[in-house]
mmCIF file with all atom_site columns, C-alpha atoms in Angstrom:
data_model
loop_
_atom_site.group_PDB
_atom_site.id
_atom_site.type_symbol
_atom_site.label_atom_id
_atom_site.label_alt_id
_atom_site.label_comp_id
_atom_site.label_asym_id
_atom_site.label_entity_id
_atom_site.label_seq_id
_atom_site.pdbx_PDB_ins_code
_atom_site.Cartn_x
_atom_site.Cartn_y
_atom_site.Cartn_z
_atom_site.occupancy
_atom_site.B_iso_or_equiv
_atom_site.pdbx_formal_charge
_atom_site.auth_seq_id
_atom_site.auth_comp_id
_atom_site.auth_asym_id
_atom_site.auth_atom_id
_atom_site.pdbx_PDB_model_num
ATOM 1  C CA . GLY A 1 1  ? -67.415 127.122 -152.737 1.00 88.00 ? 1  GLY A CA 1
ATOM 2  C CA . LYS A 1 2  ? -66.286 127.671 -149.203 1.00 96.00 ? 2  LYS A CA 1
ATOM 3  C CA . THR A 1 3  ? -62.684 127.128 -148.253 1.00 97.00 ? 3  THR A CA 1
ATOM 4  C CA . GLN A 1 4  ? -61.668 124.961 -145.337 1.00 97.00 ? 4  GLN A CA 1
ATOM 5  C CA . ALA A 1 5  ? -60.781 128.165 -143.480 1.00 97.00 ? 5  ALA A CA 1
ATOM 6  C CA . ASP A 1 6  ? -64.393 129.320 -143.954 1.00 97.00 ? 6  ASP A CA 1
ATOM 7  C CA . LEU A 1 7  ? -65.705 126.029 -142.608 1.00 96.00 ? 7  LEU A CA 1
ATOM 8  C CA . THR A 1 8  ? -63.284 125.594 -139.706 1.00 96.00 ? 8  THR A CA 1
ATOM 9  C CA . ASP A 1 9  ? -63.405 127.814 -136.648 1.00 95.00 ? 9  ASP A CA 1
ATOM 10 C CA . PRO A 1 10 ? -60.201 126.971 -134.813 1.00 97.00 ? 10 PRO A CA 1
ATOM 11 C CA . THR A 1 11 ? -60.406 126.451 -131.070 1.00 97.00 ? 11 THR A CA 1
ATOM 12 C CA . VAL A 1 12 ? -58.169 128.825 -129.128 1.00 96.00 ? 12 VAL A CA 1
ATOM 13 C CA . PRO A 1 13 ? -56.325 126.807 -126.473 1.00 96.00 ? 13 PRO A CA 1
ATOM 14 C CA . ALA A 1 14 ? -55.564 127.960 -122.948 1.00 94.00 ? 14 ALA A CA 1
ATOM 15 C CA . LYS A 1 15 ? -52.864 130.625 -122.975 1.00 95.00 ? 15 LYS A CA 1
ATOM 16 C CA . THR A 1 16 ? -49.250 129.492 -122.930 1.00 94.00 ? 16 THR A CA 1
ATOM 17 C CA . GLU A 1 17 ? -47.057 131.411 -120.488 1.00 94.00 ? 17 GLU A CA 1
ATOM 18 C CA . VAL A 1 18 ? -44.023 132.957 -122.172 1.00 95.00 ? 18 VAL A CA 1
ATOM 19 C CA . GLU A 1 19 ? -41.291 135.270 -120.906 1.00 96.00 ? 19 GLU A CA 1
ATOM 20 C CA . ASP A 1 20 ? -41.500 137.866 -123.691 1.00 96.00 ? 20 ASP A CA 1
ATOM 21 C CA . LYS A 1 21 ? -44.677 137.770 -125.741 1.00 91.00 ? 21 LYS A CA 1
ATOM 22 C CA . ASN A 1 22 ? -43.018 139.701 -128.581 1.00 95.00 ? 22 ASN A CA 1
ATOM 23 C CA . HIS A 1 23 ? -40.070 137.302 -128.897 1.00 97.00 ? 23 HIS A CA 1
ATOM 24 C CA . LEU A 1 24 ? -40.973 133.680 -128.278 1.00 98.00 ? 24 LEU A CA 1
ATOM 25 C CA . THR A 1 25 ? -38.186 131.143 -127.914 1.00 98.00 ? 25 THR A CA 1
ATOM 26 C CA . ASP A 1 26 ? -38.255 128.049 -130.128 1.00 98.00 ? 26 ASP A CA 1
ATOM 27 C CA . ASP A 1 27 ? -39.255 126.044 -127.067 1.00 98.00 ? 27 ASP A CA 1
ATOM 28 C CA . GLU A 1 28 ? -42.193 128.376 -126.366 1.00 98.00 ? 28 GLU A CA 1
ATOM 29 C CA . LYS A 1 29 ? -43.251 128.298 -130.024 1.00 98.00 ? 29 LYS A CA 1
ATOM 30 C CA . ALA A 1 30 ? -43.273 124.493 -129.887 1.00 98.00 ? 30 ALA A CA 1
ATOM 31 C CA . LYS A 1 31 ? -45.509 124.595 -126.790 1.00 98.00 ? 31 LYS A CA 1
ATOM 32 C CA . VAL A 1 32 ? -47.957 127.029 -128.409 1.00 98.00 ? 32 VAL A CA 1
ATOM 33 C CA . LYS A 1 33 ? -48.002 124.968 -131.609 1.00 98.00 ? 33 LYS A CA 1
ATOM 34 C CA . LYS A 1 34 ? -48.759 121.776 -129.661 1.00 98.00 ? 34 LYS A CA 1
ATOM 35 C CA . ALA A 1 35 ? -51.503 123.557 -127.693 1.00 98.00 ? 35 ALA A CA 1
ATOM 36 C CA . VAL A 1 36 ? -53.170 124.725 -130.928 1.00 98.00 ? 36 VAL A CA 1
ATOM 37 C CA . GLU A 1 37 ? -52.844 121.277 -132.519 1.00 98.00 ? 37 GLU A CA 1
ATOM 38 C CA . ASP A 1 38 ? -54.182 119.478 -129.438 1.00 98.00 ? 38 ASP A CA 1
ATOM 39 C CA . ALA A 1 39 ? -57.134 121.860 -129.099 1.00 98.00 ? 39 ALA A CA 1
ATOM 40 C CA . ASN A 1 40 ? -58.076 121.286 -132.742 1.00 97.00 ? 40 ASN A CA 1
ATOM 41 C CA . LYS A 1 41 ? -57.172 117.661 -133.395 1.00 94.00 ? 41 LYS A CA 1
ATOM 42 C CA . ASP A 1 42 ? -60.820 116.764 -134.024 1.00 94.00 ? 42 ASP A CA 1
ATOM 43 C CA . LYS A 1 43 ? -61.540 119.915 -136.040 1.00 95.00 ? 43 LYS A CA 1
ATOM 44 C CA . PHE A 1 44 ? -58.787 120.110 -138.612 1.00 97.00 ? 44 PHE A CA 1
ATOM 45 C CA . PRO A 1 45 ? -59.980 118.690 -141.953 1.00 96.00 ? 45 PRO A CA 1
ATOM 46 C CA . THR A 1 46 ? -58.561 115.431 -143.262 1.00 94.00 ? 46 THR A CA 1
ATOM 47 C CA . PRO A 1 47 ? -56.421 116.093 -146.344 1.00 96.00 ? 47 PRO A CA 1
ATOM 48 C CA . LYS A 1 48 ? -57.607 114.674 -149.642 1.00 95.00 ? 48 LYS A CA 1
ATOM 49 C CA . GLU A 1 49 ? -55.224 112.665 -151.775 1.00 96.00 ? 49 GLU A CA 1
ATOM 50 C CA . GLY A 1 50 ? -52.262 114.805 -152.806 1.00 96.00 ? 50 GLY A CA 1
ATOM 51 C CA . GLN A 1 51 ? -52.960 117.504 -150.207 1.00 97.00 ? 51 GLN A CA 1
ATOM 52 C CA . ASN A 1 52 ? -50.758 118.323 -147.253 1.00 96.00 ? 52 ASN A CA 1
ATOM 53 C CA . PRO A 1 53 ? -52.124 117.896 -143.734 1.00 97.00 ? 53 PRO A CA 1
ATOM 54 C CA . THR A 1 54 ? -53.119 121.011 -141.826 1.00 98.00 ? 54 THR A CA 1
ATOM 55 C CA . LYS A 1 55 ? -49.997 122.921 -140.786 1.00 98.00 ? 55 LYS A CA 1
ATOM 56 C CA . VAL A 1 56 ? -49.646 125.178 -137.738 1.00 98.00 ? 56 VAL A CA 1
ATOM 57 C CA . GLU A 1 57 ? -46.868 127.786 -137.715 1.00 98.00 ? 57 GLU A CA 1
ATOM 58 C CA . ILE A 1 58 ? -46.085 130.098 -134.799 1.00 98.00 ? 58 ILE A CA 1
ATOM 59 C CA . GLY A 1 59 ? -44.548 133.521 -135.408 1.00 98.00 ? 59 GLY A CA 1
ATOM 60 C CA . ASN A 1 60 ? -42.073 135.349 -133.165 1.00 97.00 ? 60 ASN A CA 1
ATOM 61 C CA . ASP A 1 61 ? -44.977 137.223 -131.544 1.00 97.00 ? 61 ASP A CA 1
ATOM 62 C CA . GLY A 1 62 ? -46.886 133.991 -130.917 1.00 97.00 ? 62 GLY A CA 1
ATOM 63 C CA . THR A 1 63 ? -49.371 134.438 -133.755 1.00 98.00 ? 63 THR A CA 1
ATOM 64 C CA . ALA A 1 64 ? -50.548 131.071 -135.049 1.00 98.00 ? 64 ALA A CA 1
ATOM 65 C CA . THR A 1 65 ? -51.059 130.667 -138.790 1.00 99.00 ? 65 THR A CA 1
ATOM 66 C CA . ILE A 1 66 ? -53.044 127.562 -139.673 1.00 98.00 ? 66 ILE A CA 1
ATOM 67 C CA . THR A 1 67 ? -52.778 126.381 -143.286 1.00 98.00 ? 67 THR A CA 1
ATOM 68 C CA . TYR A 1 68 ? -55.458 123.881 -144.302 1.00 98.00 ? 68 TYR A CA 1
ATOM 69 C CA . PRO A 1 69 ? -55.073 121.114 -146.906 1.00 98.00 ? 69 PRO A CA 1
ATOM 70 C CA . ASP A 1 70 ? -56.775 123.279 -149.566 1.00 97.00 ? 70 ASP A CA 1
ATOM 71 C CA . GLY A 1 71 ? -54.281 126.113 -148.959 1.00 98.00 ? 71 GLY A CA 1
ATOM 72 C CA . SER A 1 72 ? -56.699 128.440 -147.156 1.00 98.00 ? 72 SER A CA 1
ATOM 73 C CA . LYS A 1 73 ? -55.521 129.944 -143.875 1.00 98.00 ? 73 LYS A CA 1
ATOM 74 C CA . ASP A 1 74 ? -56.753 130.973 -140.454 1.00 98.00 ? 74 ASP A CA 1
ATOM 75 C CA . THR A 1 75 ? -54.802 133.108 -138.011 1.00 98.00 ? 75 THR A CA 1
ATOM 76 C CA . ILE A 1 76 ? -55.036 133.280 -134.229 1.00 98.00 ? 76 ILE A CA 1
ATOM 77 C CA . PRO A 1 77 ? -53.395 136.448 -132.843 1.00 97.00 ? 77 PRO A CA 1
ATOM 78 C CA . GLY A 1 78 ? -50.540 135.894 -130.419 1.00 96.00 ? 78 GLY A CA 1
ATOM 79 C CA . THR A 1 79 ? -52.376 138.013 -127.850 1.00 94.00 ? 79 THR A CA 1
ATOM 80 C CA . ASP A 1 80 ? -55.006 135.229 -127.680 1.00 95.00 ? 80 ASP A CA 1
ATOM 81 C CA . LEU A 1 81 ? -52.412 132.500 -127.214 1.00 92.00 ? 81 LEU A CA 1
#
């Protein structure tokens, strides 16, 4: 079967301006995370019972890792965000 990552093609939001794209501040990470979540609020799958909701994590370089309820993942490179 296909994973949720196979079935979901995350929308890349408009770029977030940051001072140093290799070292995002916590504030900048929060902005990027919100941008990714807002751009995908209608796309992220609804978790089944016992599953966690889709989680977005932003790395120091701005890369977004999206973990779906079934545990599969998508990544958006920081250079795109």
